[in-house]
Short mmCIF file of C-alpha atoms in Angstrom, two decimals:
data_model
loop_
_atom_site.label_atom_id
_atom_site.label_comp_id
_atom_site.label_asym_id
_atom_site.label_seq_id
_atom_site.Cartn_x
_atom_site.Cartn_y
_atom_site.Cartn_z
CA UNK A 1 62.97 81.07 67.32
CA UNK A 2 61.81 80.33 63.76
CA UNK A 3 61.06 83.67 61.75
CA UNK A 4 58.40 84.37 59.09
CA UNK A 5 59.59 82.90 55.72
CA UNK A 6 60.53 85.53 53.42
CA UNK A 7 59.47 85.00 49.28
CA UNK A 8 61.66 85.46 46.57
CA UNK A 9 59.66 87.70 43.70
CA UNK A 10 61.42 87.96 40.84
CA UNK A 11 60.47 91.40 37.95
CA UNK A 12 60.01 88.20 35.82
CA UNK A 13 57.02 87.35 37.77
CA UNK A 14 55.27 90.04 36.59
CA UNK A 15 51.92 89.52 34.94
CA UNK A 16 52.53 90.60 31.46
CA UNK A 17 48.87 91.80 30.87
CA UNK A 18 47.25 92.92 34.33
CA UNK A 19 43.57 92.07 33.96
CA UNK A 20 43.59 94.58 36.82
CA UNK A 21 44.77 97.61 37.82
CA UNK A 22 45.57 98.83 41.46
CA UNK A 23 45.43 102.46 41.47
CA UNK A 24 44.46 103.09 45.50
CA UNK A 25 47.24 104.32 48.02
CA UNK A 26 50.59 105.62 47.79
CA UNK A 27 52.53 102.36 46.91
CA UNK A 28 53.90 101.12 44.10
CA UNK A 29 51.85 97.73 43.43
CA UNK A 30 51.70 95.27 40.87
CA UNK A 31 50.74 92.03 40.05
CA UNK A 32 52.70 88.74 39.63
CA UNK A 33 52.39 85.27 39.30
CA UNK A 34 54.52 83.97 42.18
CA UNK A 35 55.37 80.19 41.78
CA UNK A 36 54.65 79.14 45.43
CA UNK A 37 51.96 81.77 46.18
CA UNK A 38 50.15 81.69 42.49
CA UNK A 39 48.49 85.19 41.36
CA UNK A 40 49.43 87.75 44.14
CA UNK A 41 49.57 91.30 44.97
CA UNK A 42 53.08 92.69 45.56
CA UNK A 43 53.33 95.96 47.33
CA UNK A 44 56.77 97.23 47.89
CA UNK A 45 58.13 98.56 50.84
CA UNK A 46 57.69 102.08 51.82
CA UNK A 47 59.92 103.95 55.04
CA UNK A 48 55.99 104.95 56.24
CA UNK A 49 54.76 101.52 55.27
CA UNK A 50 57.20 98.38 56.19
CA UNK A 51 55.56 94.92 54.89
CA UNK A 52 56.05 93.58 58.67
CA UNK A 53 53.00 95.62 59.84
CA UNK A 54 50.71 93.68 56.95
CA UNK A 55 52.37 90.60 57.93
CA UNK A 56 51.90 90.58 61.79
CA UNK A 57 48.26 91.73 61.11
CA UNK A 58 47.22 88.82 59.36
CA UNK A 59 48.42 86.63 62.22
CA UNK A 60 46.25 88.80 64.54
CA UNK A 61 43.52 88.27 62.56
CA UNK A 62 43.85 84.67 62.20
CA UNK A 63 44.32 84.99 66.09
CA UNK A 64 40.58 86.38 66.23
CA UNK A 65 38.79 83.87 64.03
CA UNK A 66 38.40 86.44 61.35
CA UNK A 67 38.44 86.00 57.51
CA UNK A 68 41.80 87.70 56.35
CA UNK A 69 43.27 88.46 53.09
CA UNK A 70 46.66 86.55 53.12
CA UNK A 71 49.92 88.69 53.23
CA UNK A 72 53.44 86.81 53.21
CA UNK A 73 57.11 89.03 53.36
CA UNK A 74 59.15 89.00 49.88
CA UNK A 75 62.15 90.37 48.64
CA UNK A 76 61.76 92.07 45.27
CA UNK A 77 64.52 91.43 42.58
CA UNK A 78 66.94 90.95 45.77
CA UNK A 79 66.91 94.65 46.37
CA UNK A 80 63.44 96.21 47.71
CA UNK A 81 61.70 94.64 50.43
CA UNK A 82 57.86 94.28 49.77
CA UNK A 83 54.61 92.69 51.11
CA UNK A 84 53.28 89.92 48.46
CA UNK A 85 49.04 89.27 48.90
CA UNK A 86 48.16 86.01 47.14
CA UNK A 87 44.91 87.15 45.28
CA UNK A 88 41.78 86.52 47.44
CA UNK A 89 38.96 87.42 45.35
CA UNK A 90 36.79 85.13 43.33
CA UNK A 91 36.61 86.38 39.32
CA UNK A 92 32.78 84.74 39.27
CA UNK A 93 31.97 87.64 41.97
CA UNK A 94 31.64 91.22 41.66
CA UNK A 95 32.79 93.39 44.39
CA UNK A 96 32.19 96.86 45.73
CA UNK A 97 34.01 98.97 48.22
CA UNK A 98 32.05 100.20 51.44
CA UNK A 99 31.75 103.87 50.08
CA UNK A 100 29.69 102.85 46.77
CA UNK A 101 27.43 100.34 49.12
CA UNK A 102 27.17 103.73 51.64
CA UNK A 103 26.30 106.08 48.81
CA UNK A 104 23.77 103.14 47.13
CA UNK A 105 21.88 102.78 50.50
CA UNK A 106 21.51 105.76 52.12
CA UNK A 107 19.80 109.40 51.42
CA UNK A 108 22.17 111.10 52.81
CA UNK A 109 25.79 110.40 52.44
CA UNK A 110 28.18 110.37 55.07
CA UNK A 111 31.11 107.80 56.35
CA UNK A 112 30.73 106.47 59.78
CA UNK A 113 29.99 103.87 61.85
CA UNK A 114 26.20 104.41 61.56
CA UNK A 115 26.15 104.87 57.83
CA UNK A 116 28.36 101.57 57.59
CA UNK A 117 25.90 99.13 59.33
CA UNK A 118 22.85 100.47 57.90
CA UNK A 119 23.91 99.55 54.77
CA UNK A 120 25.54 96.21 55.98
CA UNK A 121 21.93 95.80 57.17
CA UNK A 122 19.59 97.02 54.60
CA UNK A 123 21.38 94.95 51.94
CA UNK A 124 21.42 91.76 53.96
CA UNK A 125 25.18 91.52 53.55
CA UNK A 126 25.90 87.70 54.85
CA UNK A 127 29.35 86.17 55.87
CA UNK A 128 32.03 85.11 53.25
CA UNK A 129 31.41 81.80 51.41
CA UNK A 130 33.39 78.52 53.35
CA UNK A 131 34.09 81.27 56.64
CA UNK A 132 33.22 79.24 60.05
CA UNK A 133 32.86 82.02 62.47
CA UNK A 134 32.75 82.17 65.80
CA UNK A 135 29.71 80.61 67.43
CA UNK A 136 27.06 83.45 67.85
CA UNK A 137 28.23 85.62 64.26
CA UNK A 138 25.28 85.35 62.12
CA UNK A 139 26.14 88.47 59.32
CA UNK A 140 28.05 91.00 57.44
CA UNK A 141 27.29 93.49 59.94
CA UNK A 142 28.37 91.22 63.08
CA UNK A 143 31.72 90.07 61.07
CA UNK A 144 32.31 93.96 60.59
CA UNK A 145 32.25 94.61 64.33
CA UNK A 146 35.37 92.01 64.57
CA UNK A 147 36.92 94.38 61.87
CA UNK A 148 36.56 97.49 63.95
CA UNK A 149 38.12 95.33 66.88
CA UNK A 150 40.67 94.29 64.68
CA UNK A 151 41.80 97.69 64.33
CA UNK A 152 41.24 98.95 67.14
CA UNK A 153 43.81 96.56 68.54
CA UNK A 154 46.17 97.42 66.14
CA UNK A 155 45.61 101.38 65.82
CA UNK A 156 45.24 100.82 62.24
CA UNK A 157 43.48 104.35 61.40
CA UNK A 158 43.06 103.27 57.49
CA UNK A 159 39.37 101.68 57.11
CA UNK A 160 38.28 104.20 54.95
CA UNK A 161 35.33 103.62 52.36
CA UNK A 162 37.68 101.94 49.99
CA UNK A 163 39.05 99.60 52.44
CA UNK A 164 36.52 97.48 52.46
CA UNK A 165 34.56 95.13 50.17
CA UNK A 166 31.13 93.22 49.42
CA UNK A 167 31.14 90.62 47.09
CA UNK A 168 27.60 90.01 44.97
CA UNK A 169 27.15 86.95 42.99
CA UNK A 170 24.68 86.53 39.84
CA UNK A 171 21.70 85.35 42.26
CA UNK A 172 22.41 89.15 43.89
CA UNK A 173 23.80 87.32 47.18
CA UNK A 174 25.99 89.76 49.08
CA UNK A 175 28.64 88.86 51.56
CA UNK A 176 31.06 90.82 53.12
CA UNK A 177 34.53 90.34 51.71
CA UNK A 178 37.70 89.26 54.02
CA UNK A 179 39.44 92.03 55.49
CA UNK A 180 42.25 93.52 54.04
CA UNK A 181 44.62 96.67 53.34
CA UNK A 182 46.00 96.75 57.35
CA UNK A 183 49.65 98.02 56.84
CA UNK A 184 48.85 101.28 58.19
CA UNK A 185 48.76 100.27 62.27
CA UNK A 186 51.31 100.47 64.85
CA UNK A 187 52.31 103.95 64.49
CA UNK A 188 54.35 102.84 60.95
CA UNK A 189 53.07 105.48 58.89
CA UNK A 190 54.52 108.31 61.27
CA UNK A 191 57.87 106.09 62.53
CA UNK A 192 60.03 107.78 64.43
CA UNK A 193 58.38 110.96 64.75
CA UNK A 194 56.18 108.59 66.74
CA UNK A 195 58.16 106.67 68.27
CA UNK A 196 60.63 109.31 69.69
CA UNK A 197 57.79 111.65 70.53
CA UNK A 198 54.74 109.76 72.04
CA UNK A 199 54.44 107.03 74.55
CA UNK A 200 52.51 104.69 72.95
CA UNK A 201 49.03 105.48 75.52
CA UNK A 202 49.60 108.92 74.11
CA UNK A 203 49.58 107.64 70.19
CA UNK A 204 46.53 105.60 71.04
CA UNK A 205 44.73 108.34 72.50
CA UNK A 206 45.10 110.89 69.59
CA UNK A 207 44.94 108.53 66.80
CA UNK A 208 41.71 109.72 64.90
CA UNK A 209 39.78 106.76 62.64
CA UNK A 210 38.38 107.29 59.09
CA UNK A 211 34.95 107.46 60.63
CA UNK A 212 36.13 110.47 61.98
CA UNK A 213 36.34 109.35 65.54
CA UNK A 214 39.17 108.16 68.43
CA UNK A 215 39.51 104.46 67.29
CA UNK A 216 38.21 102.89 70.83
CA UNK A 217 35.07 105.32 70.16
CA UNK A 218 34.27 104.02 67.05
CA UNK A 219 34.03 100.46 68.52
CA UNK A 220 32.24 101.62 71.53
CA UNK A 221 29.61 102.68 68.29
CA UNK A 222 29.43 99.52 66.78
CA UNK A 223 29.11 97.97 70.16
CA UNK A 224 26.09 100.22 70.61
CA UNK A 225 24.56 99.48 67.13
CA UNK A 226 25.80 95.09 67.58
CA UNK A 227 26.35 94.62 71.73
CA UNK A 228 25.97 90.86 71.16
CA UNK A 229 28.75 90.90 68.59
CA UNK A 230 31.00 93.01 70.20
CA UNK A 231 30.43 90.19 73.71
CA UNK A 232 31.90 88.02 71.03
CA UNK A 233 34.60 89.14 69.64
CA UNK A 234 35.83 90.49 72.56
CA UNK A 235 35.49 86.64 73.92
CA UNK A 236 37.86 86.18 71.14
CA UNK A 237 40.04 88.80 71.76
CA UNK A 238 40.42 87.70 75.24
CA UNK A 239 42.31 84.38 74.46
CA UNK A 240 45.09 86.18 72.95
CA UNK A 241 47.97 86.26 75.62
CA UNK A 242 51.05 88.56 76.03
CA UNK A 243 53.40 85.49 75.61
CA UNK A 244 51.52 84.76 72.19
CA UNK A 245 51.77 88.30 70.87
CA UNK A 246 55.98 88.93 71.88
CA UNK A 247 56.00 85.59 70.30
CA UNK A 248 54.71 87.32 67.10
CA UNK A 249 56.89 90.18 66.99
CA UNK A 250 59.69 88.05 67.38
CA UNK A 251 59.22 86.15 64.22
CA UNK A 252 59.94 89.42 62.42
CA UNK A 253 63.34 89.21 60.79
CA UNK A 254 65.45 91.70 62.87
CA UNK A 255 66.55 93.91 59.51
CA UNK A 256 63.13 94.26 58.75
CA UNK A 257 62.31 95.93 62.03
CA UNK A 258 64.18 98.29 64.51
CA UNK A 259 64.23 97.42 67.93
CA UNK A 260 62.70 100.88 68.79
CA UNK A 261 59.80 100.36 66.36
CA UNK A 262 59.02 96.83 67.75
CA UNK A 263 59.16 97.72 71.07
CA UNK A 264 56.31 101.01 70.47
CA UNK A 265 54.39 98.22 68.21
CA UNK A 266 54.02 95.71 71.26
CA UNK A 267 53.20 97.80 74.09
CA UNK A 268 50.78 99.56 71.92
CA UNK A 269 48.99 95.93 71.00
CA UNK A 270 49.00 95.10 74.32
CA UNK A 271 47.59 98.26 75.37
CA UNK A 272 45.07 98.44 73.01
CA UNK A 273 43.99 94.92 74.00
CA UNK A 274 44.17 95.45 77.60
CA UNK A 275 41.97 98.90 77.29
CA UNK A 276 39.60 96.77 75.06
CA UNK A 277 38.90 94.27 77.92
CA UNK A 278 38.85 96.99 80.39
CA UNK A 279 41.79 95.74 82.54
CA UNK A 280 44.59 97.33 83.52
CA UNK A 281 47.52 94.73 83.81
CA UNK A 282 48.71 92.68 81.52
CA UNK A 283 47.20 89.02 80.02
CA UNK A 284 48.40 86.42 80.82
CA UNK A 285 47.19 82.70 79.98
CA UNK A 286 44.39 80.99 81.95
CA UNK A 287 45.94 77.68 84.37
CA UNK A 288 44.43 75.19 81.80
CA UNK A 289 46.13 76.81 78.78
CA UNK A 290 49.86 77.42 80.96
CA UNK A 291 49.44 73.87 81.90
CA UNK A 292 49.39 73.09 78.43
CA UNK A 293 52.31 75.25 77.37
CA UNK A 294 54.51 73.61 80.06
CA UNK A 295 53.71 70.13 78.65
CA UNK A 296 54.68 71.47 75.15
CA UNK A 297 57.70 72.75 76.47
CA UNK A 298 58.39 69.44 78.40
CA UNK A 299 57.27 67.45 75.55
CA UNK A 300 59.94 69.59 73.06
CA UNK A 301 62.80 69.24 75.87
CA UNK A 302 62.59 65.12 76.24
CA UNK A 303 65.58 64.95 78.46
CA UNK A 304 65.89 60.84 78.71
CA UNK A 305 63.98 58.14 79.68
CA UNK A 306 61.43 57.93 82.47
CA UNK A 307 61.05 54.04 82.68
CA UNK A 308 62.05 52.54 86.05
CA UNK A 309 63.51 55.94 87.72
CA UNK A 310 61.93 55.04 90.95
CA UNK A 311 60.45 57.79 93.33
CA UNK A 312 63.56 59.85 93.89
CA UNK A 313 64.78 59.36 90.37
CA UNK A 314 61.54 60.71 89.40
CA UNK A 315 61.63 63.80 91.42
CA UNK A 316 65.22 64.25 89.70
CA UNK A 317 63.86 64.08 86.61
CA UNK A 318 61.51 66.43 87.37
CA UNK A 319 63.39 68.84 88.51
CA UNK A 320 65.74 68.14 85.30
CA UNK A 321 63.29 69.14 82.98
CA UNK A 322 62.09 72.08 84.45
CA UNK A 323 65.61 73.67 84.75
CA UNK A 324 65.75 72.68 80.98
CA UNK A 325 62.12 74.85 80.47
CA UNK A 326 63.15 77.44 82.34
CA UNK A 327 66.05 78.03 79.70
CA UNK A 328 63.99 77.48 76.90
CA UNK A 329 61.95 80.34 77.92
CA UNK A 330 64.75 82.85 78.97
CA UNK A 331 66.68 82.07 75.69
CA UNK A 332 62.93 82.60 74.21
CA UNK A 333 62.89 86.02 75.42
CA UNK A 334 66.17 87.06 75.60
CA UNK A 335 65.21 90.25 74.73
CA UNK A 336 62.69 91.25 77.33
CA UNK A 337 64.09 89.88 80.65
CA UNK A 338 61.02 91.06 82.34
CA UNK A 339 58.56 89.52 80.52
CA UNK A 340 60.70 86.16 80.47
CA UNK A 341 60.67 86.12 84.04
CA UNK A 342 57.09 86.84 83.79
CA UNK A 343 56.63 83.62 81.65
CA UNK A 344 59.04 81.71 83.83
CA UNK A 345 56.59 82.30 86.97
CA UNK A 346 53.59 81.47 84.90
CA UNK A 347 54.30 78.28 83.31
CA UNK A 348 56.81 76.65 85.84
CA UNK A 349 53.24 77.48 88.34
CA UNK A 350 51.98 74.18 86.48
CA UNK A 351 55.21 72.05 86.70
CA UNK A 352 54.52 68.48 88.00
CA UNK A 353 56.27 68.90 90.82
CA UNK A 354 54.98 72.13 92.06
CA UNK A 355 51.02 71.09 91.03
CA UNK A 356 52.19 67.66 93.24
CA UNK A 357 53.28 69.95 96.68
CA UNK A 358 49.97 71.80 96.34
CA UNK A 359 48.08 68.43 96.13
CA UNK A 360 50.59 67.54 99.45
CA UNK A 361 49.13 71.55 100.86
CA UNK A 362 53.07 71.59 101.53
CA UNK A 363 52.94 75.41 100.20
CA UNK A 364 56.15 76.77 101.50
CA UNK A 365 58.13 74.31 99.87
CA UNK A 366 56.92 75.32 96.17
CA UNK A 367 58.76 78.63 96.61
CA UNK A 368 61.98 76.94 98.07
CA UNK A 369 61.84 74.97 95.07
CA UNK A 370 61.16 77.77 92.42
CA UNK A 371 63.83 79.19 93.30
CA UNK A 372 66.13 76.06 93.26
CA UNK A 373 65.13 75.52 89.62
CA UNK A 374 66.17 79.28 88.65
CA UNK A 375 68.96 79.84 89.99
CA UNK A 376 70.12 76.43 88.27
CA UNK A 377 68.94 77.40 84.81
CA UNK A 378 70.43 80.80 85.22
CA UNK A 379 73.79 79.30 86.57
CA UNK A 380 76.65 80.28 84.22
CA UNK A 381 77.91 77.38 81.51
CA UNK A 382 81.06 76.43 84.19
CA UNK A 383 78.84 76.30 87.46
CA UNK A 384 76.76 73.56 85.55
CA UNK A 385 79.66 71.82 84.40
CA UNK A 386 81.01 71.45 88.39
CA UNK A 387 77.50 70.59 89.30
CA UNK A 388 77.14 67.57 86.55
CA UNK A 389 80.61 66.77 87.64
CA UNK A 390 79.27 66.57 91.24
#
């Protein structure tokens, strides 16, 4: 499996003049001007705050249809690993954090969820310039409820007041900036005093958000204050499946994450996502969308020919190709044999041959030949050399 590119930054890359500071948070950050990624934001790596966490986030987000600040793994001088942000913000716009737009448009001061949209509201705040959202997202305020859900998923406790951004052009236009600063979700910024200590339902449970509530609480807010908003993004955050999201830990390169911390990372995700959509097993893809994962997977094996194969040779073939996808996928998730036999059940459900004995109602033969095609991609290396042979 193909892993997330890591960038080369150079200490040459550094801007000599930085037109702007980054004082916020505990890491060392600076500015460079990468040749592949132009003006970005480099971040180095902290023990509480690994780049990976930044990095899977902005897939998630992508995931969700949201507007994301972009955030790429780098290696810093060959030494330090870091996080590297290619500059989102447009000079011709000035921006504000959430706490000054709070403290501007309320009487009385105080961060939380209320306090957030009333000022989202009251100034009109509208949706990033060139952002096509989700059908149904009209505003600011509506975008920020796929924030909330955003971390909520990943028990990112870190939205404070500074951790989010309008932008305001010369006409006074206000839009709500893309979302950014993520790094501190999964449990990262407490490692393995988490991961040793809490199951990851217990971590979820007691993580406390910067509005001052349970994270899942401060959703269930915003879903009070924007209910049609919430039906959305949750719509979005329903066509994320568990294959999709092992898929995205596993493009982590394995020195950048321990086993132990990837493992606490996923089940919390899935969790999270599962508690979100009130259900209590895990998600797996609807028929139309395994369907088409088996005929990428068929597509990507392309064992031979097809032409002139006849009606046995066909069935052959068949059955070829699926014992070829069935150890695409077990190879694919070597490291979770559960969840690869998971997969295997799900996607080989909408092989040709098995979708061709429903259409035939001859039901008990689909197991009979389930089971045919496993045990034959799961035969050792010199069983299927005496079976070719044969």
């Amino acid at each position: 499996m193909s892993k997330f590119t890591v960038y080369e930054v150079d200490s040459s890359f550094k801007e000599l003049t930085q037109n702007r500071k980054e004082t916020g948070g505990y890491l060392t950050k600076f500015w460079i001007n990468h040749p592949k990624l132009g003006r970005s934001l480099v971040k180095l790596d902290e023990e509480t705050a690994p780049g990976w966490s930044e990095r899977v986030v902005y897939e998630l987000a992508k995931a969700l249809s949201l507007p994301t600040a972009q955030y790429e793994l780098g290696i810093y001088d060959n030494q330090r690993n870091a996080i590297v942000s290619p500059d989102f913000k447009d000079p011709k716009l000035t921006y504000i954090n959430g706490d000054t737009l709070i403290r501007n448009s309320v009487e009385q001061y105080q961060y939380n969820i209320t306090n957030s949209f009333q000022a989202l509201e009251l100034n009109e705040v509208g949706l990033p310039k060139d952002y096509q959202p989700p059908e149904g997202i009209k505003d600011g305020a509506d975008l920020f409820v796929g924030y909330l859900i955003l971390d909520t998923l990943i028990s990112n406790n870190d939205r404070h007041g500074g951790n989010w951004e309008i932008a305001i052009d010369n006409r006074g236009t206000k839009t709500l900036a893309p979302v950014y600063d993520n790094g501190a979700s999964f449990g990262v910024d407490f490692g393995s005093l988490v991961y040793d200590n809490k199951t990851p339902q217990e971590y979820s449970e007691t993580i406390v958000s910067m509005f001052g509530l349970n994270l899942t609480e401060a959703f269930h807010q915003a879903t009070a204050i924007k209910p049609k908003a919430a039906a959305i993004w949750l719509s979005q955050l329903e066509k994320i499946d568990q294959f999709e999201l092992q898929n995205l830990f596993n493009q982590i390169p394995q020195n950048l994450i321990s086993i132990k911390a990837k493992k606490f990372a996923l089940n919390l995700t899935e969790q999270n996502q599962r508690k979100l959509l009130g259900r209590d097993r895990p998600i797996f893809p609807a028929p139309e969308e395994l369907r088409r994962k088996y005929l990428a997977y068929k597509a990507e094996i392309a064992l031979e020919s097809r032409s002139n194969l006849g009606y046995f040779g066909t069935i052959l073939q068949q059955e070829k190709e699926d014992i070829a996808i069935v150890r695409e996928i077990i190879s694919e998730f070597d490291s979770d044999q559960e969840l690869a036999a998971d997969k295997v059940n799900a996607v080989l459900s909408q092989s040709d041959r098995i979708l061709k004995l429903k259409d035939l109602n001859q039901l008990s033969e689909i197991e009979i030949y389930e089971q045919t095609v496993i045990q034959k991609a799961t035969a050792s290396p010199n069983t299927r050399t005496k079976e070719q042979e044969l």
